[in-house]
Coordinates of C-alpha atoms and ligand atoms in Angstrom, one line a residue:
Chain A
M1 CA -24.9 -6.3 -36.2
E2 CA -22.7 -4.4 -38.6
R3 CA -19.3 -3.8 -37.7
M4 CA -18.4 -0.5 -36.3
N5 CA -15.1 0.4 -38.2
T6 CA -16.5 -0.1 -41.6
P7 CA -17.1 3.3 -42.7
T8 CA -13.9 4.5 -44.5
T9 CA -15.3 8.1 -45.4
A10 CA -16.5 10.0 -42.1
T11 CA -19.6 12.0 -41.7
P12 CA -19.0 15.1 -40.2
L13 CA -20.6 15.4 -36.6
N14 CA -23.5 18.0 -36.6
V15 CA -22.6 19.6 -33.3
T16 CA -25.2 22.3 -33.4
E17 CA -27.8 19.6 -33.5
I18 CA -25.9 17.1 -30.9
R19 CA -25.6 20.0 -28.4
K20 CA -29.2 20.6 -28.3
D21 CA -29.4 16.7 -27.0
F22 CA -27.3 17.8 -23.9
P23 CA -29.3 19.7 -21.2
I24 CA -26.4 20.9 -19.6
F25 CA -25.9 23.3 -22.2
T26 CA -29.1 25.0 -22.0
H27 CA -29.1 25.4 -18.5
Q28 CA -26.4 28.1 -18.0
N29 CA -28.9 31.0 -17.6
G30 CA -27.6 32.3 -20.9
K31 CA -24.0 31.9 -19.8
A32 CA -21.4 30.4 -22.2
L33 CA -20.3 26.8 -21.1
Y34 CA -17.2 25.7 -22.9
F35 CA -16.8 22.2 -21.6
L36 CA -13.2 21.0 -22.0
D37 CA -13.1 18.5 -19.4
S38 CA -14.6 15.3 -20.8
A39 CA -11.7 13.2 -20.0
A40 CA -12.7 13.6 -16.3
S41 CA -16.3 13.3 -17.1
S42 CA -18.4 13.4 -20.0
Q43 CA -22.0 15.4 -20.1
K44 CA -25.0 13.2 -20.7
P45 CA -27.5 13.4 -23.6
L46 CA -31.3 13.7 -22.8
S47 CA -32.0 10.3 -24.3
V48 CA -29.6 8.6 -21.3
L49 CA -31.5 10.6 -18.7
Q50 CA -34.7 9.7 -19.9
A51 CA -33.9 6.0 -20.3
M52 CA -33.2 5.8 -16.6
D53 CA -36.0 8.0 -15.7
N54 CA -38.4 5.9 -17.7
Y55 CA -37.2 2.7 -15.9
Y56 CA -37.6 4.3 -12.4
S57 CA -41.0 5.4 -13.5
T58 CA -42.4 2.6 -15.2
T59 CA -41.0 -0.7 -14.5
H60 CA -38.3 -0.8 -11.4
A61 CA -38.1 -3.7 -9.6
N62 CA -34.9 -6.0 -8.6
V63 CA -33.2 -8.0 -11.2
H64 CA -33.3 -11.7 -11.4
R65 CA -35.8 -12.2 -8.7
G66 CA -39.3 -11.2 -9.1
V67 CA -41.7 -13.6 -11.2
Y68 CA -43.8 -10.6 -12.1
Q69 CA -43.9 -8.6 -15.2
I70 CA -42.3 -5.4 -14.0
A71 CA -39.4 -7.6 -12.6
E72 CA -39.0 -9.4 -15.6
H73 CA -39.3 -6.4 -17.8
A74 CA -36.4 -4.8 -15.5
T75 CA -34.1 -7.9 -15.9
E76 CA -34.9 -7.9 -19.8
L77 CA -33.6 -4.2 -19.9
Y78 CA -30.7 -4.7 -17.5
E79 CA -29.6 -7.9 -19.4
G80 CA -30.5 -6.0 -22.8
A81 CA -27.9 -3.2 -21.9
R82 CA -25.4 -5.9 -21.1
V83 CA -25.5 -7.2 -24.7
K84 CA -25.4 -3.8 -26.2
I85 CA -22.5 -2.7 -24.3
G86 CA -21.0 -6.1 -25.1
R87 CA -21.5 -5.7 -28.8
F88 CA -20.3 -2.2 -28.5
I89 CA -16.5 -3.3 -27.7
G90 CA -16.9 -6.5 -30.1
A91 CA -17.0 -9.1 -27.3
P92 CA -17.4 -12.6 -28.9
N93 CA -20.0 -13.6 -26.2
P94 CA -21.3 -10.3 -24.8
A95 CA -24.1 -11.9 -22.6
R96 CA -21.6 -13.8 -20.6
E97 CA -18.4 -11.9 -20.6
T98 CA -19.5 -8.5 -20.0
I99 CA -19.5 -7.9 -16.2
F100 CA -21.0 -4.7 -14.7
T101 CA -18.9 -2.9 -12.2
K102 CA -18.9 0.4 -10.3
N103 CA -16.5 2.1 -12.6
A104 CA -13.0 1.4 -14.6
T105 CA -11.4 1.6 -11.2
E106 CA -13.5 -1.1 -9.7
S107 CA -13.0 -3.4 -12.8
I108 CA -9.0 -3.1 -12.4
N109 CA -9.3 -4.1 -8.8
L110 CA -11.7 -6.9 -9.6
L111 CA -8.7 -8.3 -11.8
S112 CA -6.1 -7.6 -9.3
T113 CA -7.9 -9.2 -6.4
C114 CA -9.2 -12.4 -8.2
L115 CA -6.0 -12.9 -10.2
T116 CA -4.0 -12.8 -7.0
R117 CA -6.5 -15.0 -5.3
G118 CA -6.9 -17.5 -8.1
R119 CA -4.0 -17.4 -10.9
L120 CA -1.0 -15.7 -9.8
K121 CA 1.9 -16.9 -7.5
K122 CA 4.1 -15.0 -5.4
G123 CA 6.7 -13.4 -7.1
D124 CA 4.6 -13.5 -10.4
V125 CA 5.5 -10.5 -12.7
V126 CA 3.0 -7.9 -13.7
V127 CA 4.0 -5.3 -16.2
L128 CA 2.4 -2.0 -16.3
T129 CA 3.7 1.4 -18.0
E130 CA 4.8 4.6 -16.6
M131 CA 2.0 6.5 -17.9
E132 CA -1.0 4.5 -16.0
H133 CA -3.6 6.3 -14.3
H134 CA -3.6 5.4 -10.5
A135 CA -6.5 3.1 -11.2
N136 CA -4.0 1.2 -13.0
L137 CA -1.3 1.1 -10.7
V138 CA -2.3 1.4 -7.3
P139 CA -4.4 -2.1 -7.5
W140 CA -1.4 -3.4 -8.3
L141 CA 0.9 -2.0 -5.7
I142 CA -1.8 -3.3 -3.2
A143 CA -1.0 -6.8 -4.6
K144 CA 2.4 -6.2 -4.5
E145 CA 2.3 -5.1 -0.9
Q146 CA -0.3 -7.7 0.4
F147 CA 0.6 -10.6 -2.0
G148 CA 4.1 -10.4 -3.5
I149 CA 3.8 -10.0 -7.0
E150 CA 6.7 -8.2 -8.9
L151 CA 5.9 -5.2 -10.9
R152 CA 7.9 -4.0 -14.0
Y153 CA 7.2 -0.9 -15.9
I154 CA 7.4 0.1 -19.8
K155 CA 9.0 3.4 -19.9
V156 CA 7.9 6.9 -21.5
D157 CA 10.1 8.2 -24.0
S158 CA 10.7 12.1 -24.4
E159 CA 8.2 12.5 -26.8
G160 CA 5.5 10.7 -24.8
Y161 CA 5.4 7.3 -26.6
L162 CA 6.1 4.1 -24.8
A163 CA 9.7 2.9 -25.0
L164 CA 9.8 -0.3 -26.5
D165 CA 13.5 -1.1 -27.3
N166 CA 13.7 -3.4 -24.5
I167 CA 10.3 -4.6 -24.5
D168 CA 11.0 -8.4 -24.8
E169 CA 13.4 -8.2 -21.6
I170 CA 10.3 -6.6 -19.8
L171 CA 7.9 -9.1 -20.8
S172 CA 10.1 -12.2 -20.4
G173 CA 8.6 -14.4 -17.9
A174 CA 5.6 -12.1 -17.0
K175 CA 2.2 -13.3 -16.2
V176 CA 0.1 -10.0 -16.9
L177 CA 0.6 -6.9 -19.0
S178 CA -2.1 -4.0 -18.0
V179 CA -1.9 -1.1 -20.1
T180 CA -3.7 1.8 -21.0
L181 CA -5.4 2.3 -24.3
A182 CA -5.3 6.1 -24.2
S183 CA -3.1 8.1 -21.8
N184 CA -5.4 10.5 -19.7
V185 CA -2.5 12.9 -19.6
L186 CA -0.4 12.6 -22.7
G187 CA -3.2 11.5 -25.1
T188 CA -0.6 8.9 -26.2
L189 CA -2.3 5.9 -28.0
P190 CA 0.0 2.9 -27.2
P191 CA 0.4 0.2 -29.9
V192 CA -1.8 -2.3 -27.8
A193 CA -2.3 -4.8 -30.6
H194 CA 1.3 -5.3 -31.4
L195 CA 1.9 -5.1 -27.1
A196 CA -0.7 -7.7 -26.6
E197 CA 0.9 -10.0 -29.3
L198 CA 4.5 -9.8 -27.8
A199 CA 2.8 -10.3 -24.3
H200 CA 1.0 -13.4 -25.5
K201 CA 4.4 -14.9 -27.1
H202 CA 5.6 -14.6 -23.5
G203 CA 2.8 -16.4 -22.0
A204 CA 1.3 -13.2 -20.3
I205 CA -2.5 -12.5 -20.2
V206 CA -3.3 -8.6 -21.4
I207 CA -5.5 -6.3 -19.6
G208 CA -6.6 -3.1 -21.4
D209 CA -7.7 0.1 -19.5
G210 CA -10.1 1.6 -21.9
A211 CA -11.5 4.4 -19.8
Q212 CA -10.1 7.2 -22.3
F213 CA -10.5 5.0 -25.4
V214 CA -13.8 3.2 -25.5
P215 CA -15.7 6.5 -25.3
H216 CA -13.8 8.0 -28.4
M217 CA -12.9 5.3 -30.9
V218 CA -14.2 1.9 -32.6
T219 CA -13.2 -0.6 -30.0
D220 CA -13.0 -4.3 -30.8
V221 CA -11.3 -6.5 -28.2
T222 CA -10.4 -9.2 -30.8
D223 CA -8.7 -6.7 -32.9
L224 CA -6.8 -5.1 -30.0
G225 CA -5.7 -8.7 -28.7
L226 CA -7.3 -8.0 -25.4
D227 CA -7.9 -10.7 -22.5
F228 CA -9.5 -8.2 -20.4
L229 CA -10.8 -4.6 -21.0
A230 CA -11.8 -2.2 -18.3
F231 CA -13.9 1.0 -19.0
T232 CA -16.1 3.6 -17.2
G233 CA -19.7 4.5 -18.1
H234 CA -19.5 8.3 -16.9
K235 CA -16.8 9.3 -19.5
M236 CA -18.7 7.9 -22.5
L237 CA -22.0 9.8 -22.0
G238 CA -23.3 7.3 -19.5
P239 CA -24.2 8.2 -15.7
T240 CA -21.6 7.5 -12.9
G241 CA -21.9 4.4 -10.8
I242 CA -21.6 2.0 -13.7
G243 CA -18.2 0.4 -15.1
V244 CA -17.6 -2.7 -17.3
L245 CA -15.1 -5.4 -17.1
W246 CA -15.0 -7.5 -20.3
G247 CA -13.1 -10.9 -20.1
K248 CA -12.6 -13.6 -22.1
S249 CA -15.2 -16.6 -21.0
E250 CA -12.6 -19.0 -20.2
L251 CA -10.5 -16.9 -18.3
L252 CA -13.2 -15.6 -16.5
E253 CA -14.4 -19.0 -15.6
A254 CA -11.2 -19.9 -14.4
L255 CA -11.2 -16.8 -11.7
P256 CA -12.7 -17.2 -8.2
P257 CA -15.4 -14.6 -7.7
F258 CA -14.6 -11.3 -6.5
M259 CA -17.2 -10.0 -3.7
G260 CA -19.5 -12.6 -2.1
G261 CA -23.5 -12.2 -1.6
G262 CA -26.7 -12.3 -3.3
D263 CA -27.0 -13.0 -7.1
M264 CA -23.3 -14.4 -7.4
I265 CA -24.3 -17.8 -6.2
T266 CA -26.4 -20.8 -7.5
D267 CA -26.2 -22.7 -4.0
V268 CA -25.1 -21.9 -0.6
T269 CA -25.1 -23.9 2.5
L270 CA -23.7 -23.2 5.9
D271 CA -20.3 -24.9 4.8
G272 CA -19.8 -23.4 1.3
F273 CA -21.3 -22.1 -1.9
T274 CA -21.4 -22.7 -5.6
P275 CA -20.8 -19.6 -7.6
N276 CA -23.1 -18.5 -10.4
E277 CA -22.5 -18.8 -14.1
L278 CA -20.9 -16.0 -16.2
P279 CA -21.2 -13.2 -15.7
W280 CA -23.5 -13.1 -12.5
K281 CA -20.6 -14.8 -10.6
F282 CA -18.9 -11.4 -10.6
E283 CA -21.9 -9.5 -9.7
A284 CA -22.6 -9.7 -6.1
G285 CA -25.7 -7.9 -4.7
T286 CA -28.4 -5.8 -6.3
P287 CA -26.6 -4.2 -9.3
P288 CA -26.6 -0.6 -10.8
I289 CA -29.8 -1.4 -12.8
A290 CA -30.8 2.2 -13.7
E291 CA -27.1 3.1 -14.5
A292 CA -26.6 0.0 -16.6
I293 CA -29.8 0.9 -18.6
G294 CA -28.6 4.6 -18.9
L295 CA -24.9 3.1 -20.1
G296 CA -26.9 1.1 -22.6
A297 CA -28.8 4.3 -24.0
A298 CA -25.5 6.0 -24.3
V299 CA -23.9 3.3 -26.1
D300 CA -27.1 3.5 -28.5
Y301 CA -26.5 7.6 -28.7
L302 CA -22.7 6.9 -29.5
Q303 CA -23.4 4.5 -32.2
D304 CA -25.9 6.3 -33.9
L305 CA -23.1 8.9 -34.6
G306 CA -20.5 6.2 -35.2
M307 CA -17.4 5.7 -33.6
Q308 CA -15.5 6.5 -36.5
N309 CA -17.0 9.6 -37.0
I310 CA -16.3 10.7 -33.5
R311 CA -12.8 9.8 -34.0
E312 CA -12.6 12.0 -37.3
H313 CA -14.4 14.9 -35.2
E314 CA -11.9 14.9 -32.6
I315 CA -8.8 14.8 -34.8
K316 CA -10.2 17.8 -36.2
L317 CA -10.5 19.7 -33.1
L318 CA -7.2 18.4 -32.0
S319 CA -5.4 19.7 -35.3
Y320 CA -7.4 23.1 -34.7
A321 CA -6.3 23.4 -31.2
F322 CA -2.8 22.6 -31.9
E323 CA -2.7 25.1 -34.6
R324 CA -4.1 28.0 -32.6
L325 CA -2.5 27.5 -29.5
E326 CA 0.9 27.0 -31.1
S327 CA 0.2 30.2 -33.5
N328 CA -1.1 32.2 -30.8
F329 CA 1.4 31.3 -27.8
G330 CA 4.6 30.1 -29.8
K331 CA 7.0 28.8 -27.3
N332 CA 4.9 30.2 -24.4
I333 CA 3.0 26.9 -24.5
V334 CA 4.3 23.4 -24.3
I335 CA 1.8 20.7 -25.3
H336 CA 2.9 17.3 -23.6
G337 CA 2.6 13.8 -25.6
P338 CA 3.1 12.9 -29.2
R339 CA 3.2 15.7 -32.1
N340 CA 1.6 13.5 -34.4
I341 CA -2.3 14.0 -34.0
Q342 CA -3.1 10.5 -35.3
D343 CA -1.3 8.7 -32.4
R344 CA -3.3 10.9 -29.6
G345 CA -6.6 10.7 -28.1
G346 CA -8.6 14.0 -27.7
V347 CA -6.7 15.4 -24.7
I348 CA -4.3 18.3 -24.6
S349 CA -2.1 18.6 -21.6
F350 CA 0.0 21.7 -21.5
D351 CA 2.2 24.0 -19.7
F352 CA 1.6 27.7 -20.4
R353 CA 4.3 30.1 -19.4
D354 CA 5.2 29.7 -15.8
I355 CA 1.7 30.2 -14.8
H356 CA 0.4 27.3 -12.4
P357 CA -2.4 25.3 -13.9
H358 CA -4.5 26.0 -10.9
D359 CA -4.4 29.6 -11.6
I360 CA -4.8 29.0 -15.3
S361 CA -8.2 27.1 -14.8
Q362 CA -9.4 29.6 -12.4
I363 CA -8.8 32.5 -14.8
L364 CA -10.3 30.3 -17.6
D365 CA -13.4 29.4 -15.4
Q366 CA -14.1 33.5 -15.4
S367 CA -14.6 32.9 -19.2
G368 CA -16.6 29.9 -18.9
V369 CA -13.9 27.7 -19.8
C370 CA -13.8 24.3 -18.1
V371 CA -10.3 22.6 -17.9
R372 CA -8.8 20.2 -15.4
A373 CA -5.8 21.4 -13.6
G374 CA -3.8 18.9 -11.6
H375 CA -1.7 15.6 -11.8
H376 CA -4.6 13.8 -13.1
C377 CA -4.2 11.0 -11.0
A378 CA -1.1 9.9 -12.8
K379 CA 1.7 11.0 -10.0
P380 CA 4.4 8.7 -11.4
L381 CA 3.8 10.1 -15.0
M382 CA 4.2 13.5 -13.6
R383 CA 7.3 12.9 -11.7
H384 CA 8.6 11.5 -15.0
L385 CA 7.8 14.8 -16.8
G386 CA 9.3 16.6 -14.2
I387 CA 6.0 18.7 -13.2
A388 CA 3.7 18.7 -10.6
A389 CA 0.7 19.5 -12.3
T390 CA -0.8 20.5 -15.9
A391 CA -3.8 22.0 -17.4
R392 CA -5.6 19.8 -19.6
A393 CA -8.3 20.6 -22.0
S394 CA -10.4 17.3 -23.5
F395 CA -12.8 17.0 -26.2
H396 CA -16.0 15.2 -27.0
I397 CA -18.7 15.1 -29.6
Y398 CA -20.4 18.3 -28.3
N399 CA -17.1 20.0 -28.6
E400 CA -16.5 22.7 -31.5
P401 CA -14.0 24.9 -33.0
A402 CA -15.6 27.9 -30.7
D403 CA -14.7 26.0 -27.7
V404 CA -11.0 26.1 -28.9
D405 CA -11.5 29.8 -29.6
A406 CA -12.8 30.2 -26.2
L407 CA -9.4 28.6 -24.9
V408 CA -7.2 30.6 -26.6
D409 CA -8.9 33.7 -25.8
A410 CA -9.1 33.0 -22.0
L411 CA -5.3 32.1 -22.1
G412 CA -4.4 35.3 -23.5
K413 CA -6.4 36.8 -20.7
A414 CA -4.2 34.6 -18.2
Q415 CA -1.1 35.8 -20.0
A416 CA -2.1 39.6 -19.7
F417 CA -3.2 39.1 -16.2
F418 CA 0.0 37.3 -14.8
G419 CA 2.4 39.5 -17.3
Chain B
M1 CA -19.5 35.1 -9.7
P2 CA -16.9 36.8 -7.8
G3 CA -14.3 38.5 -10.0
L4 CA -10.6 37.7 -10.4
E5 CA -9.4 41.1 -8.8
D6 CA -11.1 39.5 -5.5
L7 CA -8.7 36.4 -5.6
Y8 CA -5.4 38.1 -7.4
R9 CA -5.0 41.1 -5.3
E10 CA -1.9 43.2 -6.2
I11 CA -0.1 42.1 -2.8
I12 CA -0.8 38.3 -3.8
L13 CA 0.8 38.8 -7.2
D14 CA 4.0 40.5 -5.9
H15 CA 4.4 38.0 -3.2
Y16 CA 4.0 35.2 -6.2
R17 CA 6.4 36.9 -8.2
N18 CA 9.0 38.0 -5.4
P19 CA 8.6 35.5 -2.8
R20 CA 10.0 36.6 0.5
N21 CA 12.1 34.3 2.9
E22 CA 12.7 31.9 -0.1
G23 CA 15.3 29.1 0.7
T24 CA 16.2 26.4 2.8
F25 CA 18.2 26.1 6.2
P26 CA 20.5 23.2 7.3
T27 CA 18.6 21.0 9.9
P28 CA 19.6 21.1 12.5
P29 CA 19.7 24.0 13.7
A30 CA 16.4 24.3 11.9
I31 CA 13.4 22.2 12.3
K32 CA 11.4 21.6 9.0
A33 CA 8.1 20.2 7.7
E34 CA 6.8 19.3 4.2
G35 CA 3.4 19.8 3.1
H36 CA 1.4 18.5 0.1
N37 CA -1.9 19.6 -1.4
P38 CA -2.8 16.3 -3.1
L39 CA -5.4 17.8 -5.1
C40 CA -3.1 20.0 -7.1
G41 CA 0.3 18.6 -6.5
D42 CA 1.4 21.7 -4.5
E43 CA 4.4 20.9 -2.1
L44 CA 6.3 23.1 0.1
T45 CA 8.7 22.9 2.7
V46 CA 9.0 25.1 5.8
F47 CA 12.1 25.6 7.6
L48 CA 12.1 27.1 11.3
I49 CA 14.9 28.5 13.3
L50 CA 13.6 29.0 16.8
D51 CA 15.2 31.2 19.4
G52 CA 13.3 29.8 22.7
D53 CA 9.8 30.3 21.9
V54 CA 10.5 32.9 19.0
I55 CA 10.6 32.2 15.5
K56 CA 13.9 33.7 14.9
D57 CA 14.1 32.9 11.2
I58 CA 11.9 31.1 8.3
H59 CA 12.8 30.0 5.1
I60 CA 10.2 28.1 2.7
T61 CA 10.7 26.2 -0.6
G62 CA 8.3 24.4 -3.0
Q63 CA 6.1 24.9 -5.9
G64 CA 2.6 25.6 -6.3
C65 CA 0.0 28.1 -7.5
S66 CA 0.1 31.8 -7.0
I67 CA -2.1 31.5 -4.0
S68 CA -0.1 28.8 -2.3
R69 CA 3.0 30.5 -3.0
S70 CA 2.1 34.0 -2.1
S71 CA 0.3 32.9 1.0
A72 CA 3.6 31.2 2.2
S73 CA 5.6 34.4 1.3
L74 CA 3.0 36.6 3.6
M75 CA 2.9 34.0 6.2
S76 CA 6.9 34.0 6.3
V77 CA 6.8 37.8 6.6
A78 CA 3.8 37.6 9.3
V79 CA 5.6 35.1 11.7
K80 CA 9.3 36.1 11.5
G81 CA 10.3 37.5 14.7
K82 CA 7.1 36.5 16.5
S83 CA 6.5 34.2 19.8
L84 CA 4.8 30.9 19.3
K85 CA 1.9 32.6 21.2
E86 CA 1.5 35.2 18.8
V87 CA 2.1 32.9 15.9
D88 CA -0.5 30.6 17.6
H89 CA -3.1 33.6 17.5
L90 CA -2.2 34.6 14.0
L91 CA -2.8 31.2 12.8
K92 CA -6.5 31.3 14.6
I93 CA -7.4 34.5 13.1
F94 CA -6.2 33.4 9.5
K95 CA -7.8 30.3 9.8
S96 CA -11.0 32.0 10.8
M97 CA -10.7 34.5 8.0
M98 CA -10.4 31.3 5.6
S99 CA -13.2 29.1 7.1
I100 CA -16.6 29.3 5.0
S101 CA -20.1 28.4 5.6
T102 CA -23.0 28.7 3.5
N103 CA -25.7 31.4 3.8
A104 CA -29.3 30.8 3.3
S105 CA -28.9 31.2 -0.5
G106 CA -26.3 28.5 -0.4
E107 CA -23.6 31.2 -1.2
P108 CA -20.3 30.4 0.7
E109 CA -19.8 33.3 3.2
A110 CA -16.9 33.9 5.7
V111 CA -17.8 32.9 9.4
E112 CA -15.8 34.8 12.2
P113 CA -16.1 32.8 15.3
I114 CA -13.3 34.6 16.9
E115 CA -12.9 38.3 17.1
Y116 CA -10.2 40.2 15.5
S117 CA -9.2 43.6 14.0
E118 CA -8.0 43.6 10.4
R119 CA -4.8 45.5 11.7
E120 CA -3.8 42.1 13.3
L121 CA -3.8 40.4 10.1
G122 CA -1.7 42.8 8.3
E123 CA -0.9 42.1 4.6
L124 CA -2.5 38.8 5.1
I125 CA -5.9 40.4 4.5
A126 CA -5.3 40.5 1.1
L127 CA -5.7 36.7 1.0
Q128 CA -9.5 37.1 2.2
G129 CA -11.0 37.0 -1.2
V130 CA -9.8 33.5 -1.2
V131 CA -13.0 32.3 0.7
K132 CA -15.0 33.3 -2.4
F133 CA -13.4 30.5 -4.3
P134 CA -13.7 27.4 -2.1
V135 CA -11.2 25.3 -4.0
R136 CA -8.4 27.6 -3.5
I137 CA -8.8 27.8 0.4
K138 CA -6.6 24.5 0.8
C139 CA -3.9 26.6 -1.3
A140 CA -3.9 29.4 0.8
T141 CA -3.9 27.1 4.1
L142 CA -1.2 25.0 3.0
S143 CA 1.6 27.0 4.5
W144 CA -0.1 27.6 7.7
N145 CA -0.6 23.8 8.0
T146 CA 3.0 22.9 7.3
L147 CA 4.0 25.3 9.9
V148 CA 2.0 24.0 12.5
Q149 CA 3.2 20.7 11.4
A150 CA 6.9 21.6 12.0
L151 CA 6.1 22.9 15.6
E152 CA 4.0 20.0 16.4
D153 CA 6.8 17.6 15.0
R154 CA 9.2 19.5 17.2
A155 CA 6.9 19.0 20.4
S156 CA 6.7 15.1 20.0
Ligands
PLP1 C1 -6.8 6.2 -18.1 C2 -7.9 6.2 -17.0 N1 -8.2 4.9 -16.3 C3 -8.9 4.7 -15.5 C4 -9.7 5.8 -15.0 C5 -10.8 5.8 -13.9 O1 -12.0 5.8 -14.1 P1 -13.2 5.8 -13.1 O2 -12.7 6.8 -12.0 O3 -14.5 6.0 -13.4 O4 -12.9 4.5 -12.4 C6 -9.6 7.2 -15.5 C7 -10.4 8.3 -15.1 O5 -9.9 9.2 -15.0 C8 -8.6 7.4 -16.5 O6 -8.3 8.3 -17.2

């Protein structure tokens, strides 16, 4: 396969054409839909819906079981999706290392569970950051409570970057570093490759939470220096109910299984069991077959556009949004996170005057502008920022400057309304 | 789609901008309870000074959206000086105003399981429009639930 990060000159996305591929934009009874909440969940192109429909209509059967044609075909489609998705993130051995889960949350819970069962000892140190989503926080808090691991945190500085001045001290003696590749609140893109190198020097394994990264950027697990990567299908044009855990073969092999049941064994007696080979060892029970196939189609769609082009597109939208928001509202708007657009993913969390985010999103909704309001499942980070909630606009391939214009106009209305 | 005026009545905006009975009381003599709305991070603390079974005074602090803040302010005015029995009745009719079901065409509509007159609700009636915005109902009921919490904590 061609490497995805080769193109140096980006081809602009043809958003008008892209939007035609997304049925949601044509199903609004003529009302405008300015969808700026892809960081919560993206919309789905027709090809993804059709891939799942086709599978159900033509070849549905359980996988890895039947010795008849449609069952074999279902297995081919499911395993084909796995390989495709594994390649998409540069997995050296996609067929063995790409594990299907329910979502990113389950992927991280799988790791926290299996690592405490099989690799970590009581008192071992796991390093997280202050900007983690609850999905990369609560599983470790459970492990702390139930098993007795110790947690250390990399702090977030006033500009929204990770504070790395005492990083060696924090990583010293640590067994695991688990860090987001892109913050869902601040947009920050931590220097993961650098952190991974340091963590490895200290003997820690490195887990990346790619939920907000993989959908938008060229992802190569080797370049990033990761040992594990968790991400989620529904934020990358795929369906809900499917997530991925990628891990290095030798590390996955050394871990005990996660859930027990059918498919994850090669033999079972009344006294014990032999776990299956990778990746099925970690996939107990009937998997989300249609969803895996749908995610495979989503990856095709993203790759056709080119991840580098997608990134460039989002950078342009971010720049445009920063410029318009700040020129229109000046000091009345506070955008959280790094100022340098290159250092951030396609999310903009902001405070607007002293209008509560809940009220902002309500007023925006009247104009068909969808943004998220709340703590974004990152309560410790919000506490650090000293706020209870923010409003957040986020971008994906189908967004265009008109979405930003609608946001600015609607904020103008909110301003007039709350005076 | 219901309009913004349904939600943001003048009275609501007034109570949001100029919240009544804002502040704290030392505990004791006051009793207090904290309420959270995990969906949006709204938090408030209700302080009550009871005299027998009368709410002699009430203070509320916290942070939240216009609906939760104004509802708290409106509630404080409505319950101050009232007996617990009267408060309980107000709570019931307020909750009744805030409860929704869906009609045949799937649209939310108010249900009124108990009889009450609009006069009994007083200014609280301004929050009536909130039921048309189902996600905001929790904002409007947060202060009332916290009040109940404070009274229950005292009882136990
Ligand atoms: C950074 C980050 N990690 C993890 C998740 C969890 O994703 P999911 O809910 O699909 O498991 C999210 C989703 O909001 C996220 O933004």
